[in-house]
Amino acid sequence: MKQANLYDLKGEKREVGRKSVNVLRDELKVPAVLYGPEMEENIHFSIDESDLEKILSVSETKLQNLTVDGKEYKTLLKNVEFDPVTDRPLHADFYVLDPKRPVKLNVPVRLNGVAKGVRDGGGRVFQPLRIVRVKVLPEVIPAQFELDITELGIGDSLHVSELHLEGIDPLDDPRRTIVTIAPPKSESVFESSILDEDEEDLEAGAELEGDEELAEGEGAEESAEDETKE
């Protein structure tokens, strides 16, 4: 498990409103809001887009020493809204951490090494679970979970219960599979499945032709069914 890094970040208070938000974005600044259980009221501020993108460039849990109007807050970047076309950040939510209050968050899982079953047996790595949900106190928030898959052979798996979870409560079922090493695809099985599909298509075509001849011979009627933030 890797501990979360702390990023220094500076923000400037801003006015609330669509016009001011558009001006900020034109100046390459991102509108943001600061909130938390101990906050008397939310603080609306902006940060440089380039500073936010530096944080977002790393796929892990983000913590910040955020300074707004001369006051420093230890925060967790909770959510970022992106433009669906340009992928630029449009808005960011920062949560002020209380050292005595646990938070719920998603933590990414990183796989390290090359599995024995892949290296020696031609197997394939499947990772059905890339994010693990946890509940944790701020002092032990992980940046990401790391799993060494070097010794995994074909058919071997690792589960949520095998993560380093000291001081952390997993919210996902401990029995859930994170990664498994699947056997290599069999070329003969693949070819066989193609032949089977072709045969089924031929059979379906033969049945269709037979039905059409029968319908014409009996003069049957045709029928159809209608299927159907700032």
mmCIF file of C-alpha atoms in Angstrom:
data_model
loop_
_atom_site.group_PDB
_atom_site.id
_atom_site.type_symbol
_atom_site.label_atom_id
_atom_site.label_comp_id
_atom_site.label_asym_id
_atom_site.label_seq_id
_atom_site.Cartn_x
_atom_site.Cartn_y
_atom_site.Cartn_z
ATOM 1 C CA MET A 1 0.000 0.000 0.000
ATOM 2 C CA LYS A 2 1.274 3.428 -0.938
ATOM 3 C CA GLN A 3 0.418 6.388 1.303
ATOM 4 C CA ALA A 4 -1.256 9.382 -0.306
ATOM 5 C CA ASN A 5 0.968 12.325 -1.200
ATOM 6 C CA LEU A 6 0.152 15.847 -0.048
ATOM 7 C CA TYR A 7 0.083 18.531 -2.752
ATOM 8 C CA ASP A 8 0.440 22.262 -2.060
ATOM 9 C CA LEU A 9 -2.330 24.166 -3.775
ATOM 10 C CA LYS A 10 -3.389 27.834 -3.768
ATOM 11 C CA GLY A 11 -6.859 29.123 -4.459
ATOM 12 C CA GLU A 12 -8.516 32.516 -4.776
ATOM 13 C CA LYS A 13 -12.000 33.363 -3.544
ATOM 14 C CA ARG A 14 -14.489 33.944 -6.330
ATOM 15 C CA GLU A 15 -17.957 35.289 -6.941
ATOM 16 C CA VAL A 16 -20.778 32.857 -7.520
ATOM 17 C CA GLY A 17 -22.600 33.076 -10.838
ATOM 18 C CA ARG A 18 -22.505 31.835 -14.425
ATOM 19 C CA LYS A 19 -20.908 35.012 -15.771
ATOM 20 C CA SER A 20 -18.000 34.930 -13.299
ATOM 21 C CA VAL A 21 -17.539 31.210 -13.917
ATOM 22 C CA ASN A 22 -17.233 31.736 -17.679
ATOM 23 C CA VAL A 23 -14.685 34.534 -17.130
ATOM 24 C CA LEU A 24 -12.596 32.257 -14.899
ATOM 25 C CA ARG A 25 -12.578 29.478 -17.486
ATOM 26 C CA ASP A 26 -11.500 31.926 -20.177
ATOM 27 C CA GLU A 27 -8.554 32.781 -17.880
ATOM 28 C CA LEU A 28 -7.705 29.056 -17.585
ATOM 29 C CA LYS A 29 -8.916 28.878 -14.000
ATOM 30 C CA VAL A 30 -11.202 26.193 -12.587
ATOM 31 C CA PRO A 31 -14.166 27.112 -10.356
ATOM 32 C CA ALA A 32 -14.158 25.059 -7.161
ATOM 33 C CA VAL A 33 -15.940 24.670 -3.855
ATOM 34 C CA LEU A 34 -14.602 23.788 -0.406
ATOM 35 C CA TYR A 35 -16.857 22.032 2.098
ATOM 36 C CA GLY A 36 -16.761 19.698 5.107
ATOM 37 C CA PRO A 37 -18.528 18.674 8.323
ATOM 38 C CA GLU A 38 -16.715 21.321 10.407
ATOM 39 C CA MET A 39 -17.182 24.138 7.890
ATOM 40 C CA GLU A 40 -19.736 26.789 8.840
ATOM 41 C CA GLU A 41 -20.357 27.518 5.164
ATOM 42 C CA ASN A 42 -18.990 26.446 1.812
ATOM 43 C CA ILE A 43 -16.126 28.467 0.323
ATOM 44 C CA HIS A 44 -16.236 29.192 -3.405
ATOM 45 C CA PHE A 45 -12.816 29.701 -4.977
ATOM 46 C CA SER A 46 -10.802 29.057 -8.121
ATOM 47 C CA ILE A 47 -7.493 27.349 -8.904
ATOM 48 C CA ASP A 48 -5.205 27.394 -11.908
ATOM 49 C CA GLU A 49 -6.177 24.751 -14.442
ATOM 50 C CA SER A 50 -2.523 23.737 -14.827
ATOM 51 C CA ASP A 51 -2.200 23.084 -11.062
ATOM 52 C CA LEU A 52 -5.264 20.870 -11.064
ATOM 53 C CA GLU A 53 -4.072 18.939 -14.102
ATOM 54 C CA LYS A 54 -0.751 18.195 -12.371
ATOM 55 C CA ILE A 55 -2.716 16.507 -9.594
ATOM 56 C CA LEU A 56 -4.999 14.672 -11.995
ATOM 57 C CA SER A 57 -2.086 13.343 -14.047
ATOM 58 C CA VAL A 58 -1.390 10.742 -11.336
ATOM 59 C CA SER A 59 -3.953 7.948 -10.963
ATOM 60 C CA GLU A 60 -4.182 7.764 -7.179
ATOM 61 C CA THR A 61 -5.971 9.286 -4.195
ATOM 62 C CA LYS A 62 -5.209 13.010 -3.951
ATOM 63 C CA LEU A 63 -4.714 15.013 -0.737
ATOM 64 C CA GLN A 64 -3.942 18.735 -0.699
ATOM 65 C CA ASN A 65 -2.652 21.471 1.567
ATOM 66 C CA LEU A 66 -5.043 24.029 0.147
ATOM 67 C CA THR A 67 -4.584 27.717 0.980
ATOM 68 C CA VAL A 68 -7.518 30.063 0.365
ATOM 69 C CA ASP A 69 -7.581 33.671 1.552
ATOM 70 C CA GLY A 70 -4.537 33.082 3.779
ATOM 71 C CA LYS A 71 -6.039 30.059 5.574
ATOM 72 C CA GLU A 72 -4.760 26.508 5.090
ATOM 73 C CA TYR A 73 -6.954 23.417 4.843
ATOM 74 C CA LYS A 74 -6.071 19.749 4.524
ATOM 75 C CA THR A 75 -8.380 18.484 1.836
ATOM 76 C CA LEU A 76 -9.345 15.530 -0.307
ATOM 77 C CA LEU A 77 -10.134 16.088 -3.972
ATOM 78 C CA LYS A 78 -13.555 14.450 -4.088
ATOM 79 C CA ASN A 79 -14.834 15.126 -7.564
ATOM 80 C CA VAL A 80 -13.939 16.829 -10.840
ATOM 81 C CA GLU A 81 -16.398 17.622 -13.615
ATOM 82 C CA PHE A 82 -15.001 17.541 -17.154
ATOM 83 C CA ASP A 83 -16.151 19.016 -20.432
ATOM 84 C CA PRO A 84 -17.450 16.086 -22.517
ATOM 85 C CA VAL A 85 -15.913 17.495 -25.724
ATOM 86 C CA THR A 86 -12.607 19.140 -24.729
ATOM 87 C CA ASP A 87 -12.026 17.069 -21.549
ATOM 88 C CA ARG A 88 -10.998 20.260 -19.737
ATOM 89 C CA PRO A 89 -11.854 20.398 -16.002
ATOM 90 C CA LEU A 90 -14.977 22.502 -15.461
ATOM 91 C CA HIS A 91 -15.443 22.308 -11.682
ATOM 92 C CA ALA A 92 -13.764 20.699 -8.661
ATOM 93 C CA ASP A 93 -15.002 19.706 -5.206
ATOM 94 C CA PHE A 94 -12.602 19.721 -2.246
ATOM 95 C CA TYR A 95 -13.550 18.091 1.072
ATOM 96 C CA VAL A 96 -11.990 19.414 4.303
ATOM 97 C CA LEU A 97 -10.712 16.459 6.313
ATOM 98 C CA ASP A 98 -11.440 16.021 10.020
ATOM 99 C CA PRO A 99 -8.650 13.899 11.596
ATOM 100 C CA LYS A 100 -11.208 12.140 13.825
ATOM 101 C CA ARG A 101 -13.804 11.461 11.158
ATOM 102 C CA PRO A 102 -13.354 8.571 8.681
ATOM 103 C CA VAL A 103 -14.105 9.129 5.016
ATOM 104 C CA LYS A 104 -15.350 6.829 2.302
ATOM 105 C CA LEU A 105 -13.417 6.822 -0.942
ATOM 106 C CA ASN A 106 -12.377 4.791 -3.967
ATOM 107 C CA VAL A 107 -8.766 3.611 -4.065
ATOM 108 C CA PRO A 108 -7.184 2.344 -7.315
ATOM 109 C CA VAL A 109 -5.372 -1.009 -7.426
ATOM 110 C CA ARG A 110 -2.032 -1.310 -9.237
ATOM 111 C CA LEU A 111 -0.561 -4.642 -10.329
ATOM 112 C CA ASN A 112 3.223 -5.102 -10.152
ATOM 113 C CA GLY A 113 5.359 -7.692 -11.930
ATOM 114 C CA VAL A 114 4.776 -10.243 -14.674
ATOM 115 C CA ALA A 115 2.802 -13.285 -13.591
ATOM 116 C CA LYS A 116 4.505 -16.683 -13.865
ATOM 117 C CA GLY A 117 1.481 -18.005 -15.705
ATOM 118 C CA VAL A 118 1.847 -15.287 -18.325
ATOM 119 C CA ARG A 119 5.622 -15.510 -18.653
ATOM 120 C CA ASP A 120 5.909 -19.301 -18.763
ATOM 121 C CA GLY A 121 2.469 -20.471 -19.814
ATOM 122 C CA GLY A 122 1.157 -17.825 -22.167
ATOM 123 C CA GLY A 123 -1.707 -16.978 -19.830
ATOM 124 C CA ARG A 124 -3.650 -13.729 -19.739
ATOM 125 C CA VAL A 125 -4.135 -11.214 -16.906
ATOM 126 C CA PHE A 126 -7.751 -10.325 -16.113
ATOM 127 C CA GLN A 127 -8.400 -7.540 -13.569
ATOM 128 C CA PRO A 128 -12.152 -7.369 -12.951
ATOM 129 C CA LEU A 129 -11.728 -5.015 -9.962
ATOM 130 C CA ARG A 130 -9.579 -1.908 -10.492
ATOM 131 C CA ILE A 131 -11.068 0.274 -7.719
ATOM 132 C CA VAL A 132 -11.669 -0.762 -4.100
ATOM 133 C CA ARG A 133 -14.083 1.154 -1.894
ATOM 134 C CA VAL A 134 -12.854 1.794 1.650
ATOM 135 C CA LYS A 135 -13.645 3.680 4.862
ATOM 136 C CA VAL A 136 -10.576 5.154 6.540
ATOM 137 C CA LEU A 137 -9.298 7.891 8.847
ATOM 138 C CA PRO A 138 -7.453 10.739 7.078
ATOM 139 C CA GLU A 139 -4.077 9.860 8.610
ATOM 140 C CA VAL A 140 -3.965 6.481 6.876
ATOM 141 C CA ILE A 141 -5.592 7.299 3.524
ATOM 142 C CA PRO A 142 -3.807 5.219 0.853
ATOM 143 C CA ALA A 143 -2.846 6.654 -2.517
ATOM 144 C CA GLN A 144 -3.313 3.222 -4.077
ATOM 145 C CA PHE A 145 -3.140 -0.468 -3.304
ATOM 146 C CA GLU A 146 -0.300 -2.460 -4.863
ATOM 147 C CA LEU A 147 -0.374 -6.188 -5.583
ATOM 148 C CA ASP A 148 2.602 -8.307 -6.675
ATOM 149 C CA ILE A 149 1.383 -10.850 -9.215
ATOM 150 C CA THR A 150 4.811 -12.350 -10.031
ATOM 151 C CA GLU A 151 4.106 -15.751 -8.468
ATOM 152 C CA LEU A 152 0.640 -16.229 -9.900
ATOM 153 C CA GLY A 153 0.238 -19.230 -12.165
ATOM 154 C CA ILE A 154 -2.577 -20.036 -14.553
ATOM 155 C CA GLY A 155 -5.824 -20.257 -12.584
ATOM 156 C CA ASP A 156 -4.464 -18.318 -9.576
ATOM 157 C CA SER A 157 -6.283 -15.251 -8.239
ATOM 158 C CA LEU A 158 -5.910 -12.462 -5.687
ATOM 159 C CA HIS A 159 -8.827 -11.048 -3.737
ATOM 160 C CA VAL A 160 -9.765 -7.954 -1.706
ATOM 161 C CA SER A 161 -8.899 -9.826 1.490
ATOM 162 C CA GLU A 162 -5.261 -10.069 0.343
ATOM 163 C CA LEU A 163 -4.743 -6.304 0.222
ATOM 164 C CA HIS A 164 -2.779 -4.545 2.973
ATOM 165 C CA LEU A 165 -5.746 -3.228 4.971
ATOM 166 C CA GLU A 166 -4.285 -2.313 8.365
ATOM 167 C CA GLY A 167 -6.434 0.493 9.770
ATOM 168 C CA ILE A 168 -8.703 0.375 6.726
ATOM 169 C CA ASP A 169 -12.248 -0.965 6.464
ATOM 170 C CA PRO A 170 -13.016 -2.369 3.001
ATOM 171 C CA LEU A 171 -16.543 -1.698 1.789
ATOM 172 C CA ASP A 172 -16.292 -4.318 -0.969
ATOM 173 C CA ASP A 173 -16.755 -8.007 -0.225
ATOM 174 C CA PRO A 174 -13.340 -9.423 0.879
ATOM 175 C CA ARG A 175 -13.995 -12.427 -1.386
ATOM 176 C CA ARG A 176 -14.199 -10.326 -4.553
ATOM 177 C CA THR A 177 -11.558 -11.161 -7.125
ATOM 178 C CA ILE A 178 -9.167 -8.363 -8.074
ATOM 179 C CA VAL A 179 -7.007 -10.251 -10.569
ATOM 180 C CA THR A 180 -6.863 -13.730 -12.039
ATOM 181 C CA ILE A 181 -4.563 -15.444 -14.525
ATOM 182 C CA ALA A 182 -6.597 -17.068 -17.273
ATOM 183 C CA PRO A 183 -5.315 -19.827 -19.565
ATOM 184 C CA PRO A 184 -4.231 -18.924 -23.095
ATOM 185 C CA LYS A 185 -6.809 -18.996 -25.838
ATOM 186 C CA SER A 186 -6.824 -22.294 -27.683
ATOM 187 C CA GLU A 187 -6.592 -21.793 -31.421
ATOM 188 C CA SER A 188 -8.329 -25.112 -32.068
ATOM 189 C CA VAL A 189 -11.232 -24.172 -29.755
ATOM 190 C CA PHE A 190 -11.453 -20.782 -31.469
ATOM 191 C CA GLU A 191 -11.596 -22.370 -34.915
ATOM 192 C CA SER A 192 -14.106 -24.919 -33.691
ATOM 193 C CA SER A 193 -16.396 -22.185 -32.353
ATOM 194 C CA ILE A 194 -16.290 -20.435 -35.725
ATOM 195 C CA LEU A 195 -17.260 -23.677 -37.497
ATOM 196 C CA ASP A 196 -20.080 -24.229 -35.027
ATOM 197 C CA GLU A 197 -21.414 -20.726 -35.655
ATOM 198 C CA ASP A 198 -21.218 -21.245 -39.414
ATOM 199 C CA GLU A 199 -23.083 -24.537 -39.128
ATOM 200 C CA GLU A 200 -25.791 -22.899 -37.020
ATOM 201 C CA ASP A 201 -26.180 -20.163 -39.627
ATOM 202 C CA LEU A 202 -26.527 -22.809 -42.370
ATOM 203 C CA GLU A 203 -29.127 -24.714 -40.367
ATOM 204 C CA ALA A 204 -31.055 -21.521 -39.647
ATOM 205 C CA GLY A 205 -30.984 -20.674 -43.356
ATOM 206 C CA ALA A 206 -32.270 -24.134 -44.283
ATOM 207 C CA GLU A 207 -35.112 -23.841 -41.781
ATOM 208 C CA LEU A 208 -35.994 -20.398 -43.074
ATOM 209 C CA GLU A 209 -36.127 -21.628 -46.671
ATOM 210 C CA GLY A 210 -38.283 -24.541 -45.643
ATOM 211 C CA ASP A 211 -40.688 -22.301 -43.752
ATOM 212 C CA GLU A 212 -40.972 -19.937 -46.689
ATOM 213 C CA GLU A 213 -41.891 -22.805 -49.029
ATOM 214 C CA LEU A 214 -44.440 -24.105 -46.538
ATOM 215 C CA ALA A 215 -45.992 -20.670 -46.093
ATOM 216 C CA GLU A 216 -46.297 -20.199 -49.822
ATOM 217 C CA GLY A 217 -47.822 -23.615 -50.252
ATOM 218 C CA GLU A 218 -50.498 -23.046 -47.589
ATOM 219 C CA GLY A 219 -51.123 -19.379 -48.350
ATOM 220 C CA ALA A 220 -50.411 -18.357 -44.714
ATOM 221 C CA GLU A 221 -50.775 -14.715 -43.654
ATOM 222 C CA GLU A 222 -47.729 -12.615 -42.613
ATOM 223 C CA SER A 223 -47.687 -11.042 -39.166
ATOM 224 C CA ALA A 224 -45.299 -8.625 -37.388
ATOM 225 C CA GLU A 225 -44.902 -7.421 -33.835
ATOM 226 C CA ASP A 226 -43.809 -3.937 -32.885
ATOM 227 C CA GLU A 227 -40.955 -4.424 -30.508
ATOM 228 C CA THR A 228 -40.196 -1.378 -28.519
ATOM 229 C CA LYS A 229 -23.595 21.520 -11.927
ATOM 230 C CA GLU A 230 -21.620 24.966 -10.867
#
